[in-house]
C-alpha atoms as one frame of an Amber mdcrd trajectory, in Angstrom:
protein
 120.379  51.286-139.074 122.110  52.561-142.198 120.304  53.536-145.367 121.704
  50.561-147.266 119.911  48.264-144.828 116.623  49.906-145.848 117.425  49.204
-149.492 118.250  45.598-148.651 114.963  45.275-146.770 113.160  46.774-149.753
 114.766  44.234-152.090 113.814  41.360-149.791 110.209  42.579-149.513 109.963
  42.989-153.276 111.374  39.497-153.835 108.932  37.941-151.378 106.042  39.785
-153.037 107.112  38.724-156.528 107.505  35.120-155.396 104.053  35.243-153.821
 102.487  36.515-157.038 104.213  33.865-159.137 103.693  30.872-156.846 100.317
  31.268-155.169  97.086  30.491-157.033  94.661  32.290-154.694  93.708  35.725
-156.035  93.624  37.349-152.590  97.100  36.081-151.701  98.480  37.163-155.095
  96.874  40.549-154.527  98.649  40.806-151.165 101.912  40.021-152.942 101.325
  42.921-155.331 100.684  45.223-152.399 103.905  44.029-150.756 105.802  44.856
-153.944 104.290  48.358-153.983 105.267  48.894-150.344 108.820  47.734-151.086
 108.947  50.262-153.912 107.769  52.992-151.554 110.480  52.091-149.061 113.137
  52.251-151.794 111.832  55.603-153.060 111.879  57.167-149.600 115.348  55.752
-148.941 116.708  57.180-152.193 115.123  60.525-151.348 116.879  60.433-147.983
 120.208  59.531-149.642 119.910  62.360-152.189 118.639  64.880-149.645 115.519
  65.910-151.545 111.787  65.191-151.428 111.299  63.784-154.926 111.207  60.169
-153.760 108.727  60.966-151.017 106.428  62.702-153.488 106.630  59.691-155.821
 105.920  57.378-152.887 102.805  59.415-152.106 101.569  59.004-155.677 102.304
  55.268-155.542 100.164  55.061-152.387  97.311  56.870-154.160  97.504  54.481
-157.118  97.710  51.506-154.746  94.563  52.649-152.944  92.682  52.879-156.241
  94.066  49.489-157.261  92.820  47.938-154.026  89.303  49.226-154.617  89.085
  47.997-158.206  90.983  44.751-157.614  88.944  43.665-154.616  85.704  44.534
-156.427  86.716  42.293-159.325  87.793  39.476-156.997  84.520  39.667-155.023
  82.461  39.667-158.247  84.322  36.613-159.532  83.953  34.868-156.172  80.189
  35.482-156.157  79.748  33.906-159.575  82.264  31.044-159.303  82.531  30.429
-155.540  86.283  30.276-155.998  89.090  32.805-155.686  91.607  30.695-157.604
  93.294  32.445-160.515  93.347  29.141-162.433  89.552  28.966-162.544  89.018
  32.489-163.804  88.070  32.696-167.436  85.126  35.065-167.139  86.761  37.731
-169.268  87.350  35.352-172.169  85.215  35.849-175.253  83.191  32.666-175.714
  81.582  33.586-179.042  82.581  31.641-182.121  84.882  33.861-184.244  83.680
  32.238-187.486
């Protein structure tokens, strides 16, 4: 498999993840789409590092994985907290972070 095939696979994965985030209304499914986009980015970074013959892309991919792990912890905590209060994981129903006080 050539390196360009890895880049094509990365583009397809990123496109599927972006479509998932834009189309689906369930927070968990949208969250999985974001993770798919991050994994596609990691694949592209490692492929570019392999093409250039250095480790810079692999180091960046490692940092993206660290950020993704932190994002999973915080994101799932927020989704679980919203689900406990609303009994729904739909992103359309979430308005908990809106300020309900009268600005006048």
